[in-house]
C-alpha positions as a LaTeX table, in Angstrom:
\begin{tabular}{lrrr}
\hline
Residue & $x$ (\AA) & $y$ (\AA) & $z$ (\AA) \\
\hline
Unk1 & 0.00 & 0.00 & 0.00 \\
Unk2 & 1.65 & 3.29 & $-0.76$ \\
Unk3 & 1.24 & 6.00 & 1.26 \\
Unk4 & $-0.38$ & 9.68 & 0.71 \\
Unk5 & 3.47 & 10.80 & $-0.42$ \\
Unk6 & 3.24 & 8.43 & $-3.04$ \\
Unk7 & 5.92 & 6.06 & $-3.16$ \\
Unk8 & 8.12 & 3.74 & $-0.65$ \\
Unk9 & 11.02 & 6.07 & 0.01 \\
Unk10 & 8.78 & 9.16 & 1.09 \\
Unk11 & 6.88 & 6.22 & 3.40 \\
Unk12 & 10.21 & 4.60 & 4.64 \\
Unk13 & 12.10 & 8.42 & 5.50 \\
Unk14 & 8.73 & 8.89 & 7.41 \\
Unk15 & 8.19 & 6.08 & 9.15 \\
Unk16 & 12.00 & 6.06 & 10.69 \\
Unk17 & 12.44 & 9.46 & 11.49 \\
Unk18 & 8.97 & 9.20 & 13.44 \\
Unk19 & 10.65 & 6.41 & 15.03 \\
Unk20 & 13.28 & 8.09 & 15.95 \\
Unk21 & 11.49 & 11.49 & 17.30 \\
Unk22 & 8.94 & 8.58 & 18.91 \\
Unk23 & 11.99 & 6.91 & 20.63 \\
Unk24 & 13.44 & 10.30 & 22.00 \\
Unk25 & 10.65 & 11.43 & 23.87 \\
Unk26 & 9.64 & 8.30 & 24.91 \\
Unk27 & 13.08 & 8.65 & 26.56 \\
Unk28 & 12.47 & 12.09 & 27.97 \\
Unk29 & 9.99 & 11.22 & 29.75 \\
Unk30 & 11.25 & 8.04 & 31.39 \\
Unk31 & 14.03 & 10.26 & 32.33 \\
Unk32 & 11.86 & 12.92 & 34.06 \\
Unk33 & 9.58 & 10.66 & 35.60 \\
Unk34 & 12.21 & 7.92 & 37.54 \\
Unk35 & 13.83 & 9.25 & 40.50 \\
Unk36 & 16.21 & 6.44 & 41.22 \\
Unk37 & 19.88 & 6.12 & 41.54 \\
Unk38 & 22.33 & 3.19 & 40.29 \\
Unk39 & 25.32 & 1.90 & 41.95 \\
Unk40 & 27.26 & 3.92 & 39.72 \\
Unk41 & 25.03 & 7.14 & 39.01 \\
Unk42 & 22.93 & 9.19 & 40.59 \\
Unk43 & 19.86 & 11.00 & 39.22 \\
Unk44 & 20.39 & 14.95 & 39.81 \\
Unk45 & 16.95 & 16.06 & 39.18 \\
Unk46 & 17.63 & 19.83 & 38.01 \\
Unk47 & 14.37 & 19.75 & 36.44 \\
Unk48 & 11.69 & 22.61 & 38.18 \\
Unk49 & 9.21 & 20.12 & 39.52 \\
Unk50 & 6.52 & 22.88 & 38.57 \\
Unk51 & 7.60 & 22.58 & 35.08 \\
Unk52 & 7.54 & 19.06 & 34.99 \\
Unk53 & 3.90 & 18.20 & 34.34 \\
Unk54 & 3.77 & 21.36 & 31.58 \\
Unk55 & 7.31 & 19.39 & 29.88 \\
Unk56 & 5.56 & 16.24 & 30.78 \\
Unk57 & 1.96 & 17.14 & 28.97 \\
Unk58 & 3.71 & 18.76 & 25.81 \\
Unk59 & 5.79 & 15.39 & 24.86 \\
Unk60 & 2.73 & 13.50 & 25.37 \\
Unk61 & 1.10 & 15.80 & 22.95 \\
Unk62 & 3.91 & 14.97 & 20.68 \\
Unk63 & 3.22 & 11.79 & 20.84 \\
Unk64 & $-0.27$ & 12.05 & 19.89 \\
Unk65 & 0.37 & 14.19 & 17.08 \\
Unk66 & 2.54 & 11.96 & 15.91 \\
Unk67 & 0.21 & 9.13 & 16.16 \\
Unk68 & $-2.46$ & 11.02 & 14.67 \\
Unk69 & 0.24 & 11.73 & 11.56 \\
Unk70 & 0.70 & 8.36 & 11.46 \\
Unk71 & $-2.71$ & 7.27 & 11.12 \\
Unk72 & $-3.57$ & 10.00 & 8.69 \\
Unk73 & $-0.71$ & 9.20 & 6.30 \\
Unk74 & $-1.66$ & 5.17 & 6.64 \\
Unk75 & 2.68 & 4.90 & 8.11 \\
Unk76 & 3.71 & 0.69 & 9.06 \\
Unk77 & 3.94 & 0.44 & 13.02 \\
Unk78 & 7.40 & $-1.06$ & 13.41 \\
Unk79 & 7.62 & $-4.15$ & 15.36 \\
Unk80 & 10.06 & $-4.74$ & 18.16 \\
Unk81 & 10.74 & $-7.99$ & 19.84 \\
Unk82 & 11.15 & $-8.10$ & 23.47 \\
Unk83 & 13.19 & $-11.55$ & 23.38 \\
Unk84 & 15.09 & $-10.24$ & 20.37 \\
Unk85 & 16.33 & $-6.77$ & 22.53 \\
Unk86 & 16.85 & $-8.14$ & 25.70 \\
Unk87 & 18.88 & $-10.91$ & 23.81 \\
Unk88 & 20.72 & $-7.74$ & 22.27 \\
Unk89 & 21.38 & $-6.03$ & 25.13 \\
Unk90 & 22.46 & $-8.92$ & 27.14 \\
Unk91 & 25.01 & $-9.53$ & 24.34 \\
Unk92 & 26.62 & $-6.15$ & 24.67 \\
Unk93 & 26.94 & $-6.75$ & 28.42 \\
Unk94 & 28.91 & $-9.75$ & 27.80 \\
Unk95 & 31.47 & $-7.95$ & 25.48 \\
Unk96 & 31.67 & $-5.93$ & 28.25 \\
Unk97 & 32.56 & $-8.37$ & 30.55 \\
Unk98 & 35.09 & $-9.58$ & 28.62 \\
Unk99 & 37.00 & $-6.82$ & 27.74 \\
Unk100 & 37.07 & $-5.63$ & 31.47 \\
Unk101 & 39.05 & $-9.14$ & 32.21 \\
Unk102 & 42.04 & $-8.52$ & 34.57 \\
Unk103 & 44.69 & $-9.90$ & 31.99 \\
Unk104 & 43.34 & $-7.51$ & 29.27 \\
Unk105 & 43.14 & $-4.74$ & 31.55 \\
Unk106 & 46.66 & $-5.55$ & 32.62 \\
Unk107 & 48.39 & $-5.76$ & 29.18 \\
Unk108 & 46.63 & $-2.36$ & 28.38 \\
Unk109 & 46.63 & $-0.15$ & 30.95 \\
Unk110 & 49.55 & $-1.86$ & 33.33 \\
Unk111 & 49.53 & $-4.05$ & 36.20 \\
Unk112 & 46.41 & $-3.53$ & 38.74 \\
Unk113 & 47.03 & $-4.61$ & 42.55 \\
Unk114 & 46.59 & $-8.16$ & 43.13 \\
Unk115 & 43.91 & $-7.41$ & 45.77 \\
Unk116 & 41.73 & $-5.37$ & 42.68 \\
Unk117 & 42.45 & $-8.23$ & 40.41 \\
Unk118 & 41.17 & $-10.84$ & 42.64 \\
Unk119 & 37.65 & $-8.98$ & 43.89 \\
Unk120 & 37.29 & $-7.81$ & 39.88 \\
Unk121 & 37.72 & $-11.35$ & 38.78 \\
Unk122 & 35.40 & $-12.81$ & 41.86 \\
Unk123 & 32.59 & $-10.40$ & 40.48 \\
Unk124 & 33.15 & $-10.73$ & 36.79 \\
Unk125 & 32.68 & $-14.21$ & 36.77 \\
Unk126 & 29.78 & $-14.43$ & 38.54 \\
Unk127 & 28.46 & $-11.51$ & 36.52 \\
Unk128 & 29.38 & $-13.19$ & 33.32 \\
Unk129 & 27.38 & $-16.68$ & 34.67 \\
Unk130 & 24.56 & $-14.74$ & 35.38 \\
Unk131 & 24.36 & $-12.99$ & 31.90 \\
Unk132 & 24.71 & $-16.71$ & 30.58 \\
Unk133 & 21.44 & $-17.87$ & 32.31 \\
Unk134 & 19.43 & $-14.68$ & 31.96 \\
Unk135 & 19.99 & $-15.52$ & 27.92 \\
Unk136 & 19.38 & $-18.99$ & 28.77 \\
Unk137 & 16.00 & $-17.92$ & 30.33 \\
Unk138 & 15.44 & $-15.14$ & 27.84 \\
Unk139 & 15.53 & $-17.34$ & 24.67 \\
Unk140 & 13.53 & $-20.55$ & 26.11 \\
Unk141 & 10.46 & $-17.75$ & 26.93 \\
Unk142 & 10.16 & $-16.05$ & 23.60 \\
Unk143 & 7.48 & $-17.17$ & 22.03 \\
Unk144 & 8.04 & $-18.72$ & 18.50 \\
Unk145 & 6.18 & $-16.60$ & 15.99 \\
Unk146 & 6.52 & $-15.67$ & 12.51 \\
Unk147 & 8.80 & $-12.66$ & 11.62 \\
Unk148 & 7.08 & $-10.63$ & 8.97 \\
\hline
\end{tabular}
C-alpha cells in the first residue's frame, strides 16, 4: 500500500524518522519521571518540579500528534521484539565483561594490585554466569512466531 506521499522512500524516511522522534521522547519522559539512583550514578533532578507536568503534557502531545500523523498518512507500526532486545542487550553486556578481564586490563593499561584483580575477577565471573542464564531464560520464553 503506498502511502499519501506516493511512493516507498517518502513512506520509509517517514516512518523512521517518526521512530526516531517517537523513541526520543519516549526517553524524555522516562528520564523525568524515575527518581532512582544506580550503583554507579545518581539521578540529579535539576528539572523545576513545577515545570515538569507542563514538559511532561507537551511530549505526550507529541506523541499524539505523531500518532495522529501516522494514522492519517496510513505509516507501518514497526515491530520490536522483546526476546530479540533483551537478547541484544544482554550480548553487549557480555562484550563488556570480557573486555574488562584482569589480563586484558593488565596488558593495556599496566599491572592492577593483586587485591583489585582478585575482587574484579570474583565479580566478573559471577556476573558473566549470570548474563549466561538470563539468555538462557530469555531465549527458552520467547514465544516462536513468525517474523514478517
Amino acid at each position: 500500500m503506498e502511502s499519501v506521499f506516493g511512493n516507498r522512500n517518502h513512506r520509509r524516511v517517514l516512518e523512521s524518522s517518526l521512530l526516531i522522534i517517537e523513541k526520543y521522547i519516549t526517553d524524555a519522559l522516562r528520564i523525568l519521571q524515575r527518581d532512582n539512583s544506580g550503583s554507579l550514578s545518581e539521578i540529579v533532578n535539576d528539572i523545576d518540579e513545577k515545570r515538569k507536568p507542563e514538559i511532561c503534557d507537551l511530549m505526550g502531545n507529541m506523541l499524539h500528534e505523531i500518532k495522529e500523523f501516522s494514522l492519517e498518512c496510513s505509516l507501518n507500526k514497526q515491530k520490536e521484539f522483546t526476546g530479540r532486545k533483551l537478547l541484544a542487550l544482554m550480548s553487549g553486556v557480555w562484550v563488556i565483561l570480557e573486555e574488562i578481564d584482569p589480563e586484558k586490563i593488565n596488558a593495556q593499561y599496566g599491572r592492577m594490585p593483586e587485591d583489585i584483580q582478585s575482587i574484579l575477577t570474583s565479580h566478573r565471573e559471577a556476573l558473566l554466569k549470570k548474563v549466561e542464564l538470563v539468555t538462557q531464560l530469555i531465549e527458552a520464553s520467547i514465544k516462536r512466531t513468525s517474523v514478517v
